[in-house]
PDB file of C-alpha atoms in Angstrom:
ATOM      1  CA  MET W  10      -0.072   0.016  -0.071  1.00 77.00           C
ATOM      2  CA  THR W  11       1.370   3.681  -0.822  1.00 90.00           C
ATOM      3  CA  THR W  12       2.029   5.779   1.657  1.00 94.00           C
ATOM      4  CA  LEU W  13      -0.190   8.615   2.306  1.00 97.00           C
ATOM      5  CA  LEU W  14       1.548  12.091   2.177  1.00 97.00           C
ATOM      6  CA  ILE W  15      -0.706  14.770   3.788  1.00 98.00           C
ATOM      7  CA  VAL W  16       0.209  18.474   3.426  1.00 98.00           C
ATOM      8  CA  ASP W  17      -0.522  21.303   6.105  1.00 97.00           C
ATOM      9  CA  GLY W  18      -1.160  23.898   2.841  1.00 94.00           C
ATOM     10  CA  ALA W  19      -1.238  26.953   5.268  1.00 93.00           C
ATOM     11  CA  ASN W  20       1.626  25.854   7.252  1.00 93.00           C
ATOM     12  CA  VAL W  21       4.080  24.956   4.504  1.00 93.00           C
ATOM     13  CA  VAL W  22       3.161  28.281   2.415  1.00 90.00           C
ATOM     14  CA  GLY W  23       3.644  30.447   5.130  1.00 87.00           C
ATOM     15  CA  SER W  24       7.118  28.846   5.662  1.00 87.00           C
ATOM     16  CA  VAL W  25       8.419  30.716   3.113  1.00 84.00           C
ATOM     17  CA  PRO W  26       8.033  34.643   2.862  1.00 79.00           C
ATOM     18  CA  ASP W  27       7.466  35.172  -0.867  1.00 82.00           C
ATOM     19  CA  GLY W  28       4.575  37.065  -0.659  1.00 79.00           C
ATOM     20  CA  TRP W  29       2.059  33.979  -0.230  1.00 83.00           C
ATOM     21  CA  TRP W  30       0.046  36.302   1.464  1.00 81.00           C
ATOM     22  CA  ARG W  31      -1.352  38.696  -1.209  1.00 87.00           C
ATOM     23  CA  ASP W  32      -2.780  35.782  -3.197  1.00 89.00           C
ATOM     24  CA  ARG W  33      -3.277  32.662  -1.119  1.00 92.00           C
ATOM     25  CA  ARG W  34      -4.819  30.722  -3.924  1.00 93.00           C
ATOM     26  CA  GLY W  35      -2.131  31.138  -6.054  1.00 92.00           C
ATOM     27  CA  ALA W  36       0.400  30.314  -3.570  1.00 92.00           C
ATOM     28  CA  ALA W  37      -1.341  27.208  -2.651  1.00 95.00           C
ATOM     29  CA  GLY W  38      -1.703  26.431  -6.357  1.00 95.00           C
ATOM     30  CA  ARG W  39       1.983  26.702  -6.570  1.00 93.00           C
ATOM     31  CA  LEU W  40       2.812  24.678  -3.949  1.00 94.00           C
ATOM     32  CA  ARG W  41       0.124  21.744  -5.621  1.00 96.00           C
ATOM     33  CA  ASP W  42       2.117  21.959  -8.468  1.00 95.00           C
ATOM     34  CA  GLY W  43       5.554  21.607  -6.666  1.00 94.00           C
ATOM     35  CA  LEU W  44       3.933  18.736  -4.542  1.00 96.00           C
ATOM     36  CA  ALA W  45       3.168  16.704  -7.884  1.00 95.00           C
ATOM     37  CA  ASP W  46       6.798  16.325  -8.591  1.00 94.00           C
ATOM     38  CA  PHE W  47       6.982  13.712  -5.302  1.00 95.00           C
ATOM     39  CA  ALA W  48       3.968  11.582  -6.371  1.00 95.00           C
ATOM     40  CA  GLU W  49       6.040   8.733  -8.272  1.00 95.00           C
ATOM     41  CA  PRO W  50       9.672   8.979  -7.076  1.00 95.00           C
ATOM     42  CA  GLY W  51       8.703   9.466  -3.372  1.00 94.00           C
ATOM     43  CA  LEU W  52      10.571  11.344  -0.388  1.00 94.00           C
ATOM     44  CA  PRO W  53      13.550  10.510   1.289  1.00 90.00           C
ATOM     45  CA  GLY W  54      12.685   7.451   3.599  1.00 90.00           C
ATOM     46  CA  HIS W  55       9.217   7.230   1.691  1.00 93.00           C
ATOM     47  CA  PRO W  56       9.771   5.721  -1.808  1.00 93.00           C
ATOM     48  CA  GLY W  57       6.832   6.408  -4.207  1.00 94.00           C
ATOM     49  CA  PRO W  58       4.225   6.028  -5.602  1.00 96.00           C
ATOM     50  CA  LEU W  59       2.897   8.464  -2.648  1.00 97.00           C
ATOM     51  CA  GLU W  60      -1.015   9.618  -2.346  1.00 97.00           C
ATOM     52  CA  ILE W  61      -0.647  12.812  -1.713  1.00 98.00           C
ATOM     53  CA  VAL W  62      -3.283  15.303  -0.502  1.00 98.00           C
ATOM     54  CA  LEU W  63      -2.856  19.079  -0.033  1.00 97.00           C
ATOM     55  CA  VAL W  64      -5.152  20.209   2.520  1.00 97.00           C
ATOM     56  CA  VAL W  65      -6.303  24.254   2.411  1.00 96.00           C
ATOM     57  CA  GLU W  66      -8.411  26.508   4.238  1.00 92.00           C
ATOM     58  CA  GLY W  67      -9.564  29.878   4.288  1.00 89.00           C
ATOM     59  CA  ALA W  68      -8.849  32.395   1.258  1.00 88.00           C
ATOM     60  CA  ALA W  69      -6.480  29.138  -0.604  1.00 89.00           C
ATOM     61  CA  ARG W  70      -9.903  27.491  -1.396  1.00 92.00           C
ATOM     62  CA  GLY W  71     -10.731  26.766  -4.716  1.00 93.00           C
ATOM     63  CA  VAL W  72      -7.441  24.945  -5.911  1.00 94.00           C
ATOM     64  CA  ASP W  73      -8.337  22.126  -7.781  1.00 95.00           C
ATOM     65  CA  SER W  74      -6.745  18.655  -7.967  1.00 97.00           C
ATOM     66  CA  VAL W  75      -4.073  17.753 -10.344  1.00 96.00           C
ATOM     67  CA  PRO W  76      -2.703  14.097 -11.198  1.00 96.00           C
ATOM     68  CA  GLY W  77      -0.742  13.213  -7.997  1.00 95.00           C
ATOM     69  CA  VAL W  78      -2.316  15.911  -5.969  1.00 97.00           C
ATOM     70  CA  ARG W  79      -5.423  15.478  -4.024  1.00 97.00           C
ATOM     71  CA  VAL W  80      -6.763  18.688  -2.949  1.00 98.00           C
ATOM     72  CA  VAL W  81      -9.209  18.768   0.026  1.00 97.00           C
ATOM     73  CA  GLU W  82     -10.806  22.062   1.124  1.00 95.00           C
ATOM     74  CA  ALA W  83     -11.386  22.103   5.052  1.00 94.00           C
ATOM     75  CA  PRO W  84     -14.869  23.554   5.883  1.00 91.00           C
ATOM     76  CA  GLY W  85     -13.490  24.898   9.003  1.00 89.00           C
ATOM     77  CA  SER W  86      -9.828  24.224  10.736  1.00 91.00           C
ATOM     78  CA  GLY W  87      -7.511  22.845   8.335  1.00 92.00           C
ATOM     79  CA  ASP W  88      -5.811  21.282  11.235  1.00 94.00           C
ATOM     80  CA  ASP W  89      -9.078  19.324  12.439  1.00 95.00           C
ATOM     81  CA  ARG W  90      -9.675  18.203   8.601  1.00 97.00           C
ATOM     82  CA  ILE W  91      -5.770  17.082   8.908  1.00 97.00           C
ATOM     83  CA  VAL W  92      -6.451  14.912  12.082  1.00 97.00           C
ATOM     84  CA  GLU W  93      -9.720  13.633  10.693  1.00 97.00           C
ATOM     85  CA  LEU W  94      -7.571  12.156   7.318  1.00 97.00           C
ATOM     86  CA  VAL W  95      -4.968  10.693   9.683  1.00 97.00           C
ATOM     87  CA  ALA W  96      -7.756   8.888  11.213  1.00 97.00           C
ATOM     88  CA  GLU W  97      -9.663   7.411   8.246  1.00 96.00           C
ATOM     89  CA  ALA W  98      -6.037   6.386   7.200  1.00 94.00           C
ATOM     90  CA  ARG W  99      -5.326   4.135  10.573  1.00 89.00           C
ATOM     91  CA  GLY W 100      -3.451   1.049   9.581  1.00 88.00           C
ATOM     92  CA  ARG W 101      -1.403   2.679   6.776  1.00 92.00           C
ATOM     93  CA  ALA W 102       1.599   4.730   6.352  1.00 94.00           C
ATOM     94  CA  CYS W 103       0.902   8.180   6.860  1.00 97.00           C
ATOM     95  CA  LEU W 104       3.479  11.093   6.523  1.00 97.00           C
ATOM     96  CA  VAL W 105       2.058  14.525   7.785  1.00 98.00           C
ATOM     97  CA  VAL W 106       3.820  17.651   6.782  1.00 97.00           C
ATOM     98  CA  THR W 107       3.790  20.682   9.095  1.00 96.00           C
ATOM     99  CA  ALA W 108       5.702  22.760  11.472  1.00 92.00           C
ATOM    100  CA  ASP W 109       2.415  23.017  13.696  1.00 94.00           C
ATOM    101  CA  ARG W 110       3.831  21.766  17.227  1.00 95.00           C
ATOM    102  CA  GLU W 111       0.153  21.128  18.380  1.00 96.00           C
ATOM    103  CA  LEU W 112      -0.742  19.745  15.143  1.00 96.00           C
ATOM    104  CA  ARG W 113       2.140  17.590  14.910  1.00 97.00           C
ATOM    105  CA  ARG W 114       1.388  16.133  18.657  1.00 97.00           C
ATOM    106  CA  ARG W 115      -2.219  15.047  17.495  1.00 97.00           C
ATOM    107  CA  VAL W 116      -1.066  13.106  14.431  1.00 97.00           C
ATOM    108  CA  GLY W 117       1.427  11.553  16.280  1.00 96.00           C
ATOM    109  CA  GLU W 118      -0.823  10.460  18.759  1.00 96.00           C
ATOM    110  CA  LEU W 119      -2.981   8.814  15.252  1.00 96.00           C
ATOM    111  CA  GLY W 120       0.311   6.869  14.576  1.00 95.00           C
ATOM    112  CA  ALA W 121       1.125   9.394  11.990  1.00 97.00           C
ATOM    113  CA  GLU W 122       4.635  10.370  10.953  1.00 96.00           C
ATOM    114  CA  VAL W 123       5.419  14.089  10.742  1.00 97.00           C
ATOM    115  CA  ALA W 124       7.846  15.951   8.904  1.00 96.00           C
ATOM    116  CA  GLY W 125       8.645  19.975   8.206  1.00 94.00           C
ATOM    117  CA  PRO W 126       7.442  21.816   5.598  1.00 94.00           C
ATOM    118  CA  ARG W 127      11.414  21.724   3.702  1.00 92.00           C
ATOM    119  CA  THR W 128      10.693  18.295   3.021  1.00 93.00           C
ATOM    120  CA  VAL W 129       8.264  19.423   0.295  1.00 93.00           C
ATOM    121  CA  ARG W 130       9.396  23.008   0.062  1.00 82.00           C
ATOM    122  CA  PRO W 131      13.193  23.995  -0.044  1.00 69.00           C
ATOM    123  CA  GLY W 132      13.370  27.718   2.227  1.00 58.00           C
ATOM    124  CA  PRO W 133      14.812  31.031   0.100  1.00 57.00           C
TER     125      PRO W 133
END
C-alpha cells in the first residue's frame, strides 16, 4: 500500500516569505504543482508512489486537484481536517508535513509520522 502524504497547506505555504499573503489561492496552487513532482519518485525514506493530499483552508480554497495531488478543502480548521484524514487512514503509512507543534502532537498520537515544511518546499 502506498504511503499517504498529507500536507498542511497553510503551514507549508507560510514557511517561505515569498509574498504568499497577497494571493493565498495562487500560493496554494504553486505548492500543489510542486508536490506533484513527488507523487511517483517519493521522498527520502518514503519511496513512491505516494498518495498526496494537500489540505487548504480559508482564502486558499478553490484550488483544483491535479494528477498526483488531491486537494481537500477544510470546511473549518485545516488542522482538524488533517487529523480526520489521519484517523481515516489508520493502519497505513501516513506522513504529515507541517511545522505546527500542536498538529504534530495530534497526528503523532494517531500513529502518523511528521516532517517539516522543508521536506517538500526548500527555503529561500
